Amino acid sequence: MGLSAIGPVMQMAFVPRDFESALAYWTGTMGVGPFFLMENIRLEEMRYLGEASACVFSIALAYWGDMQIELIRQENDAPSIYKGQEGGALHHSCILTDDIARARHIALDAGATLLVEARVGADGAVFYADTGNGPGSIVEVLQPATGSEGMFAMIREAARGWDGSDPVRRLGSG
């Protein structure tokens, strides 16, 4: 069954060359927003291609209907899946799970290569798997930390009936 056995895609993520222009495009041209900005995130115990990584990045999250849109900006030169991947194409999609070990098993059985593994908050986890060829072939599988569901719901609710005001809102940093 492949990675679809883990669950449905809930997010499309992009690593734009120009983060501010991408925010303006998504909020202005596409009418998606508001975006919630979280700066200087550091994932705990992050490993990139099996090696420890001190990647620091910022993200902006919004909803387009029920689809979450994520924009990512790496803040340092640490090795990562974002460095050198800036552009306009889809970088990765995201699937949520409540069993990261089972999801990891499914990904490996499907022949995916694990690019990143890390802890998220006190009780969450994430991995990024390369599923093959072409743009957007990276899949993030996230077991959200406690409280993430509430944050996602707040961002989704803010998008309902959004009037274009206050298009970028800051949340706490990582």
mmCIF file of the C-alpha atoms, coordinates in Angstrom:
data_MODEL
# 
_entry.id   MODEL 
# 
loop_
_atom_site.group_PDB 
_atom_site.id 
_atom_site.type_symbol 
_atom_site.label_atom_id 
_atom_site.label_alt_id 
_atom_site.label_comp_id 
_atom_site.label_asym_id 
_atom_site.label_entity_id 
_atom_site.label_seq_id 
_atom_site.pdbx_PDB_ins_code 
_atom_site.Cartn_x 
_atom_site.Cartn_y 
_atom_site.Cartn_z 
_atom_site.occupancy 
_atom_site.B_iso_or_equiv 
_atom_site.pdbx_formal_charge 
_atom_site.auth_seq_id 
_atom_site.auth_comp_id 
_atom_site.auth_asym_id 
_atom_site.auth_atom_id 
_atom_site.pdbx_PDB_model_num 
ATOM 1   C CA . MET A 1 1   ? 0.000   0.000  0.000  1.00 0.00 ? 1   MET A CA 1 
ATOM 2   C CA . GLY A 1 2   ? 2.962   2.365  0.307  1.00 0.00 ? 2   GLY A CA 1 
ATOM 3   C CA . LEU A 1 3   ? 3.027   5.517  2.397  1.00 0.00 ? 3   LEU A CA 1 
ATOM 4   C CA . SER A 1 4   ? -0.679  6.172  1.850  1.00 0.00 ? 4   SER A CA 1 
ATOM 5   C CA . ALA A 1 5   ? -1.234  3.455  4.486  1.00 0.00 ? 5   ALA A CA 1 
ATOM 6   C CA . ILE A 1 6   ? 0.035   5.958  7.071  1.00 0.00 ? 6   ILE A CA 1 
ATOM 7   C CA . GLY A 1 7   ? -2.721  8.457  6.335  1.00 0.00 ? 7   GLY A CA 1 
ATOM 8   C CA . PRO A 1 8   ? -3.797  11.328 4.088  1.00 0.00 ? 8   PRO A CA 1 
ATOM 9   C CA . VAL A 1 9   ? -1.617  14.269 3.131  1.00 0.00 ? 9   VAL A CA 1 
ATOM 10  C CA . MET A 1 10  ? -2.458  17.269 5.325  1.00 0.00 ? 10  MET A CA 1 
ATOM 11  C CA . GLN A 1 11  ? 0.250   19.718 4.212  1.00 0.00 ? 11  GLN A CA 1 
ATOM 12  C CA . MET A 1 12  ? 2.150   20.971 1.185  1.00 0.00 ? 12  MET A CA 1 
ATOM 13  C CA . ALA A 1 13  ? 5.509   22.578 2.030  1.00 0.00 ? 13  ALA A CA 1 
ATOM 14  C CA . PHE A 1 14  ? 7.763   24.916 0.067  1.00 0.00 ? 14  PHE A CA 1 
ATOM 15  C CA . VAL A 1 15  ? 11.294  26.260 0.579  1.00 0.00 ? 15  VAL A CA 1 
ATOM 16  C CA . PRO A 1 16  ? 11.136  29.527 -1.382 1.00 0.00 ? 16  PRO A CA 1 
ATOM 17  C CA . ARG A 1 17  ? 14.195  31.447 -2.576 1.00 0.00 ? 17  ARG A CA 1 
ATOM 18  C CA . ASP A 1 18  ? 12.615  34.637 -1.233 1.00 0.00 ? 18  ASP A CA 1 
ATOM 19  C CA . PHE A 1 19  ? 10.562  33.956 1.903  1.00 0.00 ? 19  PHE A CA 1 
ATOM 20  C CA . GLU A 1 20  ? 8.959   37.421 2.090  1.00 0.00 ? 20  GLU A CA 1 
ATOM 21  C CA . SER A 1 21  ? 7.952   37.353 -1.593 1.00 0.00 ? 21  SER A CA 1 
ATOM 22  C CA . ALA A 1 22  ? 6.472   33.891 -1.113 1.00 0.00 ? 22  ALA A CA 1 
ATOM 23  C CA . LEU A 1 23  ? 4.383   35.154 1.819  1.00 0.00 ? 23  LEU A CA 1 
ATOM 24  C CA . ALA A 1 24  ? 3.173   38.062 -0.346 1.00 0.00 ? 24  ALA A CA 1 
ATOM 25  C CA . TYR A 1 25  ? 2.315   35.655 -3.188 1.00 0.00 ? 25  TYR A CA 1 
ATOM 26  C CA . TRP A 1 26  ? 0.369   33.230 -1.004 1.00 0.00 ? 26  TRP A CA 1 
ATOM 27  C CA . THR A 1 27  ? -1.523  35.938 0.905  1.00 0.00 ? 27  THR A CA 1 
ATOM 28  C CA . GLY A 1 28  ? -2.081  38.340 -2.015 1.00 0.00 ? 28  GLY A CA 1 
ATOM 29  C CA . THR A 1 29  ? -2.302  36.345 -5.235 1.00 0.00 ? 29  THR A CA 1 
ATOM 30  C CA . MET A 1 30  ? -3.615  33.098 -3.769 1.00 0.00 ? 30  MET A CA 1 
ATOM 31  C CA . GLY A 1 31  ? -5.659  34.668 -0.940 1.00 0.00 ? 31  GLY A CA 1 
ATOM 32  C CA . VAL A 1 32  ? -4.367  32.115 1.561  1.00 0.00 ? 32  VAL A CA 1 
ATOM 33  C CA . GLY A 1 33  ? -3.832  33.231 5.122  1.00 0.00 ? 33  GLY A CA 1 
ATOM 34  C CA . PRO A 1 34  ? -3.230  34.431 7.610  1.00 0.00 ? 34  PRO A CA 1 
ATOM 35  C CA . PHE A 1 35  ? 0.187   32.836 7.991  1.00 0.00 ? 35  PHE A CA 1 
ATOM 36  C CA . PHE A 1 36  ? 1.545   32.173 11.467 1.00 0.00 ? 36  PHE A CA 1 
ATOM 37  C CA . LEU A 1 37  ? 5.313   32.627 11.697 1.00 0.00 ? 37  LEU A CA 1 
ATOM 38  C CA . MET A 1 38  ? 7.456   30.547 14.061 1.00 0.00 ? 38  MET A CA 1 
ATOM 39  C CA . GLU A 1 39  ? 11.107  31.553 14.015 1.00 0.00 ? 39  GLU A CA 1 
ATOM 40  C CA . ASN A 1 40  ? 14.402  29.875 14.882 1.00 0.00 ? 40  ASN A CA 1 
ATOM 41  C CA . ILE A 1 41  ? 13.139  26.335 15.395 1.00 0.00 ? 41  ILE A CA 1 
ATOM 42  C CA . ARG A 1 42  ? 15.616  23.657 16.465 1.00 0.00 ? 42  ARG A CA 1 
ATOM 43  C CA . LEU A 1 43  ? 14.434  20.070 16.454 1.00 0.00 ? 43  LEU A CA 1 
ATOM 44  C CA . GLU A 1 44  ? 15.713  17.926 19.304 1.00 0.00 ? 44  GLU A CA 1 
ATOM 45  C CA . GLU A 1 45  ? 18.088  15.087 18.490 1.00 0.00 ? 45  GLU A CA 1 
ATOM 46  C CA . MET A 1 46  ? 17.895  15.970 14.790 1.00 0.00 ? 46  MET A CA 1 
ATOM 47  C CA . ARG A 1 47  ? 19.795  13.663 12.479 1.00 0.00 ? 47  ARG A CA 1 
ATOM 48  C CA . TYR A 1 48  ? 20.280  14.389 8.794  1.00 0.00 ? 48  TYR A CA 1 
ATOM 49  C CA . LEU A 1 49  ? 21.396  11.360 6.766  1.00 0.00 ? 49  LEU A CA 1 
ATOM 50  C CA . GLY A 1 50  ? 22.284  9.674  10.042 1.00 0.00 ? 50  GLY A CA 1 
ATOM 51  C CA . GLU A 1 51  ? 24.518  12.491 11.340 1.00 0.00 ? 51  GLU A CA 1 
ATOM 52  C CA . ALA A 1 52  ? 23.656  15.018 14.048 1.00 0.00 ? 52  ALA A CA 1 
ATOM 53  C CA . SER A 1 53  ? 22.523  18.348 12.584 1.00 0.00 ? 53  SER A CA 1 
ATOM 54  C CA . ALA A 1 54  ? 22.073  21.742 14.233 1.00 0.00 ? 54  ALA A CA 1 
ATOM 55  C CA . CYS A 1 55  ? 19.734  23.058 11.544 1.00 0.00 ? 55  CYS A CA 1 
ATOM 56  C CA . VAL A 1 56  ? 17.791  26.159 12.576 1.00 0.00 ? 56  VAL A CA 1 
ATOM 57  C CA . PHE A 1 57  ? 14.794  27.160 10.503 1.00 0.00 ? 57  PHE A CA 1 
ATOM 58  C CA . SER A 1 58  ? 11.684  29.305 10.530 1.00 0.00 ? 58  SER A CA 1 
ATOM 59  C CA . ILE A 1 59  ? 8.255   28.332 9.205  1.00 0.00 ? 59  ILE A CA 1 
ATOM 60  C CA . ALA A 1 60  ? 5.059   30.087 8.266  1.00 0.00 ? 60  ALA A CA 1 
ATOM 61  C CA . LEU A 1 61  ? 1.825   28.046 8.400  1.00 0.00 ? 61  LEU A CA 1 
ATOM 62  C CA . ALA A 1 62  ? -1.618  28.798 6.959  1.00 0.00 ? 62  ALA A CA 1 
ATOM 63  C CA . TYR A 1 63  ? -4.586  26.839 5.690  1.00 0.00 ? 63  TYR A CA 1 
ATOM 64  C CA . TRP A 1 64  ? -6.079  26.739 2.209  1.00 0.00 ? 64  TRP A CA 1 
ATOM 65  C CA . GLY A 1 65  ? -9.338  25.024 3.071  1.00 0.00 ? 65  GLY A CA 1 
ATOM 66  C CA . ASP A 1 66  ? -8.288  21.907 4.957  1.00 0.00 ? 66  ASP A CA 1 
ATOM 67  C CA . MET A 1 67  ? -4.802  21.827 3.353  1.00 0.00 ? 67  MET A CA 1 
ATOM 68  C CA . GLN A 1 68  ? -2.015  23.299 5.430  1.00 0.00 ? 68  GLN A CA 1 
ATOM 69  C CA . ILE A 1 69  ? 0.543   25.377 3.515  1.00 0.00 ? 69  ILE A CA 1 
ATOM 70  C CA . GLU A 1 70  ? 4.042   25.622 5.011  1.00 0.00 ? 70  GLU A CA 1 
ATOM 71  C CA . LEU A 1 71  ? 6.813   27.981 3.936  1.00 0.00 ? 71  LEU A CA 1 
ATOM 72  C CA . ILE A 1 72  ? 10.302  27.222 5.283  1.00 0.00 ? 72  ILE A CA 1 
ATOM 73  C CA . ARG A 1 73  ? 13.425  29.365 5.595  1.00 0.00 ? 73  ARG A CA 1 
ATOM 74  C CA . GLN A 1 74  ? 16.673  27.877 6.891  1.00 0.00 ? 74  GLN A CA 1 
ATOM 75  C CA . GLU A 1 75  ? 18.439  30.308 9.232  1.00 0.00 ? 75  GLU A CA 1 
ATOM 76  C CA . ASN A 1 76  ? 21.945  28.790 9.338  1.00 0.00 ? 76  ASN A CA 1 
ATOM 77  C CA . ASP A 1 77  ? 24.360  26.781 7.186  1.00 0.00 ? 77  ASP A CA 1 
ATOM 78  C CA . ALA A 1 78  ? 23.915  23.410 8.904  1.00 0.00 ? 78  ALA A CA 1 
ATOM 79  C CA . PRO A 1 79  ? 23.462  20.397 6.621  1.00 0.00 ? 79  PRO A CA 1 
ATOM 80  C CA . SER A 1 80  ? 19.741  19.774 6.038  1.00 0.00 ? 80  SER A CA 1 
ATOM 81  C CA . ILE A 1 81  ? 17.033  18.874 3.563  1.00 0.00 ? 81  ILE A CA 1 
ATOM 82  C CA . TYR A 1 82  ? 16.348  22.595 3.020  1.00 0.00 ? 82  TYR A CA 1 
ATOM 83  C CA . LYS A 1 83  ? 19.838  23.871 2.117  1.00 0.00 ? 83  LYS A CA 1 
ATOM 84  C CA . GLY A 1 84  ? 20.191  24.185 -1.642 1.00 0.00 ? 84  GLY A CA 1 
ATOM 85  C CA . GLN A 1 85  ? 16.551  23.223 -2.197 1.00 0.00 ? 85  GLN A CA 1 
ATOM 86  C CA . GLU A 1 86  ? 15.149  26.753 -2.412 1.00 0.00 ? 86  GLU A CA 1 
ATOM 87  C CA . GLY A 1 87  ? 12.791  27.286 -5.323 1.00 0.00 ? 87  GLY A CA 1 
ATOM 88  C CA . GLY A 1 88  ? 9.152   27.443 -6.287 1.00 0.00 ? 88  GLY A CA 1 
ATOM 89  C CA . ALA A 1 89  ? 8.314   23.754 -6.525 1.00 0.00 ? 89  ALA A CA 1 
ATOM 90  C CA . LEU A 1 90  ? 6.729   21.588 -3.884 1.00 0.00 ? 90  LEU A CA 1 
ATOM 91  C CA . HIS A 1 91  ? 9.452   20.516 -1.445 1.00 0.00 ? 91  HIS A CA 1 
ATOM 92  C CA . HIS A 1 92  ? 7.507   17.954 0.589  1.00 0.00 ? 92  HIS A CA 1 
ATOM 93  C CA . SER A 1 93  ? 4.101   16.840 1.720  1.00 0.00 ? 93  SER A CA 1 
ATOM 94  C CA . CYS A 1 94  ? 3.211   15.896 5.290  1.00 0.00 ? 94  CYS A CA 1 
ATOM 95  C CA . ILE A 1 95  ? 1.218   13.060 6.813  1.00 0.00 ? 95  ILE A CA 1 
ATOM 96  C CA . LEU A 1 96  ? 0.216   12.956 10.482 1.00 0.00 ? 96  LEU A CA 1 
ATOM 97  C CA . THR A 1 97  ? 0.441   9.763  12.500 1.00 0.00 ? 97  THR A CA 1 
ATOM 98  C CA . ASP A 1 98  ? -0.172  8.659  16.065 1.00 0.00 ? 98  ASP A CA 1 
ATOM 99  C CA . ASP A 1 99  ? 2.363   5.817  15.726 1.00 0.00 ? 99  ASP A CA 1 
ATOM 100 C CA . ILE A 1 100 ? 5.736   7.006  14.389 1.00 0.00 ? 100 ILE A CA 1 
ATOM 101 C CA . ALA A 1 101 ? 7.332   3.559  14.756 1.00 0.00 ? 101 ALA A CA 1 
ATOM 102 C CA . ARG A 1 102 ? 4.640   1.947  12.575 1.00 0.00 ? 102 ARG A CA 1 
ATOM 103 C CA . ALA A 1 103 ? 4.911   4.789  10.035 1.00 0.00 ? 103 ALA A CA 1 
ATOM 104 C CA . ARG A 1 104 ? 8.704   4.423  9.896  1.00 0.00 ? 104 ARG A CA 1 
ATOM 105 C CA . HIS A 1 105 ? 8.292   0.686  9.240  1.00 0.00 ? 105 HIS A CA 1 
ATOM 106 C CA . ILE A 1 106 ? 5.818   1.397  6.400  1.00 0.00 ? 106 ILE A CA 1 
ATOM 107 C CA . ALA A 1 107 ? 8.170   3.967  4.843  1.00 0.00 ? 107 ALA A CA 1 
ATOM 108 C CA . LEU A 1 108 ? 11.166  1.635  4.959  1.00 0.00 ? 108 LEU A CA 1 
ATOM 109 C CA . ASP A 1 109 ? 9.107   -1.273 3.586  1.00 0.00 ? 109 ASP A CA 1 
ATOM 110 C CA . ALA A 1 110 ? 8.092   0.988  0.676  1.00 0.00 ? 110 ALA A CA 1 
ATOM 111 C CA . GLY A 1 111 ? 11.783  1.539  -0.116 1.00 0.00 ? 111 GLY A CA 1 
ATOM 112 C CA . ALA A 1 112 ? 12.002  5.110  1.120  1.00 0.00 ? 112 ALA A CA 1 
ATOM 113 C CA . THR A 1 113 ? 15.291  6.569  2.342  1.00 0.00 ? 113 THR A CA 1 
ATOM 114 C CA . LEU A 1 114 ? 15.156  8.307  5.712  1.00 0.00 ? 114 LEU A CA 1 
ATOM 115 C CA . LEU A 1 115 ? 16.649  11.783 5.344  1.00 0.00 ? 115 LEU A CA 1 
ATOM 116 C CA . VAL A 1 116 ? 15.827  13.323 8.731  1.00 0.00 ? 116 VAL A CA 1 
ATOM 117 C CA . GLU A 1 117 ? 14.706  11.984 12.094 1.00 0.00 ? 117 GLU A CA 1 
ATOM 118 C CA . ALA A 1 118 ? 14.093  14.110 15.194 1.00 0.00 ? 118 ALA A CA 1 
ATOM 119 C CA . ARG A 1 119 ? 12.068  14.597 18.339 1.00 0.00 ? 119 ARG A CA 1 
ATOM 120 C CA . VAL A 1 120 ? 9.401   17.301 18.342 1.00 0.00 ? 120 VAL A CA 1 
ATOM 121 C CA . GLY A 1 121 ? 8.641   18.792 21.722 1.00 0.00 ? 121 GLY A CA 1 
ATOM 122 C CA . ALA A 1 122 ? 8.266   16.587 24.776 1.00 0.00 ? 122 ALA A CA 1 
ATOM 123 C CA . ASP A 1 123 ? 6.389   13.715 23.131 1.00 0.00 ? 123 ASP A CA 1 
ATOM 124 C CA . GLY A 1 124 ? 6.367   14.172 19.359 1.00 0.00 ? 124 GLY A CA 1 
ATOM 125 C CA . ALA A 1 125 ? 8.558   12.837 16.586 1.00 0.00 ? 125 ALA A CA 1 
ATOM 126 C CA . VAL A 1 126 ? 9.161   13.405 12.906 1.00 0.00 ? 126 VAL A CA 1 
ATOM 127 C CA . PHE A 1 127 ? 10.951  11.847 9.978  1.00 0.00 ? 127 PHE A CA 1 
ATOM 128 C CA . TYR A 1 128 ? 11.369  12.894 6.376  1.00 0.00 ? 128 TYR A CA 1 
ATOM 129 C CA . ALA A 1 129 ? 11.518  10.118 3.808  1.00 0.00 ? 129 ALA A CA 1 
ATOM 130 C CA . ASP A 1 130 ? 12.660  10.353 0.202  1.00 0.00 ? 130 ASP A CA 1 
ATOM 131 C CA . THR A 1 131 ? 10.274  8.222  -1.793 1.00 0.00 ? 131 THR A CA 1 
ATOM 132 C CA . GLY A 1 132 ? 11.990  8.418  -5.161 1.00 0.00 ? 132 GLY A CA 1 
ATOM 133 C CA . ASN A 1 133 ? 12.191  10.622 -8.187 1.00 0.00 ? 133 ASN A CA 1 
ATOM 134 C CA . GLY A 1 134 ? 10.928  14.067 -8.977 1.00 0.00 ? 134 GLY A CA 1 
ATOM 135 C CA . PRO A 1 135 ? 10.027  17.235 -7.132 1.00 0.00 ? 135 PRO A CA 1 
ATOM 136 C CA . GLY A 1 136 ? 7.914   16.775 -4.060 1.00 0.00 ? 136 GLY A CA 1 
ATOM 137 C CA . SER A 1 137 ? 9.111   13.206 -3.527 1.00 0.00 ? 137 SER A CA 1 
ATOM 138 C CA . ILE A 1 138 ? 9.963   13.921 0.105  1.00 0.00 ? 138 ILE A CA 1 
ATOM 139 C CA . VAL A 1 139 ? 7.283   12.993 2.625  1.00 0.00 ? 139 VAL A CA 1 
ATOM 140 C CA . GLU A 1 140 ? 7.315   14.299 6.183  1.00 0.00 ? 140 GLU A CA 1 
ATOM 141 C CA . VAL A 1 141 ? 5.659   12.030 8.725  1.00 0.00 ? 141 VAL A CA 1 
ATOM 142 C CA . LEU A 1 142 ? 4.816   13.838 11.939 1.00 0.00 ? 142 LEU A CA 1 
ATOM 143 C CA . GLN A 1 143 ? 3.621   12.481 15.248 1.00 0.00 ? 143 GLN A CA 1 
ATOM 144 C CA . PRO A 1 144 ? 2.570   15.836 16.708 1.00 0.00 ? 144 PRO A CA 1 
ATOM 145 C CA . ALA A 1 145 ? 3.653   16.884 20.174 1.00 0.00 ? 145 ALA A CA 1 
ATOM 146 C CA . THR A 1 146 ? 0.887   17.442 22.700 1.00 0.00 ? 146 THR A CA 1 
ATOM 147 C CA . GLY A 1 147 ? -0.756  20.784 21.979 1.00 0.00 ? 147 GLY A CA 1 
ATOM 148 C CA . SER A 1 148 ? -0.045  20.772 18.241 1.00 0.00 ? 148 SER A CA 1 
ATOM 149 C CA . GLU A 1 149 ? -3.625  19.816 17.401 1.00 0.00 ? 149 GLU A CA 1 
ATOM 150 C CA . GLY A 1 150 ? -4.870  22.938 19.185 1.00 0.00 ? 150 GLY A CA 1 
ATOM 151 C CA . MET A 1 151 ? -2.373  25.135 17.366 1.00 0.00 ? 151 MET A CA 1 
ATOM 152 C CA . PHE A 1 152 ? -3.307  23.632 13.987 1.00 0.00 ? 152 PHE A CA 1 
ATOM 153 C CA . ALA A 1 153 ? -7.020  24.127 14.794 1.00 0.00 ? 153 ALA A CA 1 
ATOM 154 C CA . MET A 1 154 ? -6.396  27.775 15.747 1.00 0.00 ? 154 MET A CA 1 
ATOM 155 C CA . ILE A 1 155 ? -4.550  28.420 12.461 1.00 0.00 ? 155 ILE A CA 1 
ATOM 156 C CA . ARG A 1 156 ? -7.292  26.651 10.459 1.00 0.00 ? 156 ARG A CA 1 
ATOM 157 C CA . GLU A 1 157 ? -9.999  28.658 12.231 1.00 0.00 ? 157 GLU A CA 1 
ATOM 158 C CA . ALA A 1 158 ? -8.160  31.940 11.546 1.00 0.00 ? 158 ALA A CA 1 
ATOM 159 C CA . ALA A 1 159 ? -8.255  31.095 7.820  1.00 0.00 ? 159 ALA A CA 1 
ATOM 160 C CA . ARG A 1 160 ? -12.046 30.715 7.794  1.00 0.00 ? 160 ARG A CA 1 
ATOM 161 C CA . GLY A 1 161 ? -13.480 33.984 6.613  1.00 0.00 ? 161 GLY A CA 1 
ATOM 162 C CA . TRP A 1 162 ? -10.059 35.690 6.653  1.00 0.00 ? 162 TRP A CA 1 
ATOM 163 C CA . ASP A 1 163 ? -10.463 39.236 5.309  1.00 0.00 ? 163 ASP A CA 1 
ATOM 164 C CA . GLY A 1 164 ? -6.843  39.793 4.264  1.00 0.00 ? 164 GLY A CA 1 
ATOM 165 C CA . SER A 1 165 ? -5.919  41.809 7.330  1.00 0.00 ? 165 SER A CA 1 
ATOM 166 C CA . ASP A 1 166 ? -2.802  41.087 9.399  1.00 0.00 ? 166 ASP A CA 1 
ATOM 167 C CA . PRO A 1 167 ? -1.507  38.523 6.866  1.00 0.00 ? 167 PRO A CA 1 
ATOM 168 C CA . VAL A 1 168 ? 1.552   37.392 8.852  1.00 0.00 ? 168 VAL A CA 1 
ATOM 169 C CA . ARG A 1 169 ? 1.248   36.809 12.610 1.00 0.00 ? 169 ARG A CA 1 
ATOM 170 C CA . ARG A 1 170 ? 4.108   35.802 14.877 1.00 0.00 ? 170 ARG A CA 1 
ATOM 171 C CA . LEU A 1 171 ? 3.949   32.837 17.236 1.00 0.00 ? 171 LEU A CA 1 
ATOM 172 C CA . GLY A 1 172 ? 6.600   31.883 19.782 1.00 0.00 ? 172 GLY A CA 1 
ATOM 173 C CA . SER A 1 173 ? 10.011  30.866 18.541 1.00 0.00 ? 173 SER A CA 1 
ATOM 174 C CA . GLY A 1 174 ? 11.511  27.396 18.725 1.00 0.00 ? 174 GLY A CA 1 
# 
